[in-house]
Coordinates of N, CA and C in Angstrom, one line a residue:
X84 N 0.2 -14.2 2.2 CA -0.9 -13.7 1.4 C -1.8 -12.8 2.2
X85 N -2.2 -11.8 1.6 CA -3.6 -11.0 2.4 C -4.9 -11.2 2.2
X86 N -5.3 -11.1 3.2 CA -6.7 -11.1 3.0 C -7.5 -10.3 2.6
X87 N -8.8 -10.6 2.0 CA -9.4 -9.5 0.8 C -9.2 -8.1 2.3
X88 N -9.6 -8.4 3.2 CA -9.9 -6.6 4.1 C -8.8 -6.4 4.1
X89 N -7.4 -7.1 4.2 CA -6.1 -6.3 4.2 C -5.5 -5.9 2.9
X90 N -5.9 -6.5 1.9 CA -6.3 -5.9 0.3 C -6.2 -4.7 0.6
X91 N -8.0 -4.5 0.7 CA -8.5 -2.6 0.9 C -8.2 -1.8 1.5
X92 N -7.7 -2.5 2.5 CA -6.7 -1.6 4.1 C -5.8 -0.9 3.2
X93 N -5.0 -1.9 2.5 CA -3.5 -1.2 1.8 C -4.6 0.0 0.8
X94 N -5.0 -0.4 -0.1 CA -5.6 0.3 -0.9 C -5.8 2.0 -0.3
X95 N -7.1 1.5 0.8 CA -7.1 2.8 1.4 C -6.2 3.4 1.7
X96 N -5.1 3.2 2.4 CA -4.1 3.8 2.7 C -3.2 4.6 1.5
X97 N -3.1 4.0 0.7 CA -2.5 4.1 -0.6 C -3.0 5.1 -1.1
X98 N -4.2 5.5 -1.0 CA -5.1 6.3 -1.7 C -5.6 7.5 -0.7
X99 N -5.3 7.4 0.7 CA -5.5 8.5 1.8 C -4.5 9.0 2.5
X100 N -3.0 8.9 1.9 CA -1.9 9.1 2.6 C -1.9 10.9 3.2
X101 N -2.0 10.8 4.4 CA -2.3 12.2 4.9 C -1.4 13.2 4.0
X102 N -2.0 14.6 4.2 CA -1.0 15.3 3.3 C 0.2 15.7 4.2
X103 N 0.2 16.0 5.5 CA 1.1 16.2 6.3 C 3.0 15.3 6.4
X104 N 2.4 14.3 5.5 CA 3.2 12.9 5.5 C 4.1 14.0 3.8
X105 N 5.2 14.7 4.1 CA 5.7 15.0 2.5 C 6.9 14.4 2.2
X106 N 7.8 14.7 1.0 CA 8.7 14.1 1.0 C 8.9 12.6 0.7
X107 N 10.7 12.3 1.3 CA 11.1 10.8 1.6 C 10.5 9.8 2.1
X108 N 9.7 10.4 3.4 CA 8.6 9.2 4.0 C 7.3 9.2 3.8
X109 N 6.7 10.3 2.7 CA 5.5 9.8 1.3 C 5.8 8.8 1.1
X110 N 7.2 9.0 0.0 CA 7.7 8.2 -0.9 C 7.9 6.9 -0.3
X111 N 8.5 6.9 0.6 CA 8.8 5.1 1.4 C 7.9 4.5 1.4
X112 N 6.4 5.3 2.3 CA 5.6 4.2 2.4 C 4.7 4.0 1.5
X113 N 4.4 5.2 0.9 CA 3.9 4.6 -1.4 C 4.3 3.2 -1.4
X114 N 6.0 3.1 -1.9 CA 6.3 2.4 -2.0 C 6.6 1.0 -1.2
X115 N 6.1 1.1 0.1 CA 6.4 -0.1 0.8 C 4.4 -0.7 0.2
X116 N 4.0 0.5 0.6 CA 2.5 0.0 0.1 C 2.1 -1.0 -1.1
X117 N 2.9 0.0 -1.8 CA 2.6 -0.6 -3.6 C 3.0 -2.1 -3.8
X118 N 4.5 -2.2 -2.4 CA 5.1 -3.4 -2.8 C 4.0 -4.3 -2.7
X119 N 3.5 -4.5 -1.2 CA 2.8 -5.2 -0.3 C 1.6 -5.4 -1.7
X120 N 0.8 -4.2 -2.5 CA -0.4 -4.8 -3.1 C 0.3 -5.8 -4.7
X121 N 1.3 -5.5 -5.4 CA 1.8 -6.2 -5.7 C 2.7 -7.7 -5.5
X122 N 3.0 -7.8 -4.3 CA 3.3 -9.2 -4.0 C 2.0 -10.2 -3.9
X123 N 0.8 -9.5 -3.2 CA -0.3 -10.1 -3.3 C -1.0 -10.6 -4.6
X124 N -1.0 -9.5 -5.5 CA -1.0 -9.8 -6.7 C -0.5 -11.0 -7.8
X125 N 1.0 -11.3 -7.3 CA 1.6 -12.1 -7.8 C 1.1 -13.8 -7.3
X126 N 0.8 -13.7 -5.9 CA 0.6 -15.0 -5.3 C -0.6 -15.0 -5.8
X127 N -1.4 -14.5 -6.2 CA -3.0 -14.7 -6.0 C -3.3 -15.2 -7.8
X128 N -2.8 -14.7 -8.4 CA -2.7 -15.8 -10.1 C -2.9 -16.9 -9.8

């Protein structure tokens, strides 16, 4: 489970992904991100 500052960590990240970052490995770490704030999600109900 994360903690609320590893919460926002992902968040920010999620939401400041450099633009330099294009493509496949945008997309990977979107989505590794997204997973990580959704698994949290789930435990935390």
């Amino acid at each position: 489970m994360l903690s609320v500052s590893e919460h926002k960590k992902i968040k920010w990240q999620l939401d400041n992904i450099p633009e330099s970052i294009k493509g496949k490995p945008r997309q990977n770490l979107r989505t590794t991100l997204k997973k990580k704030l959704h698994e949290h999600e789930l435990i935390s109900r």
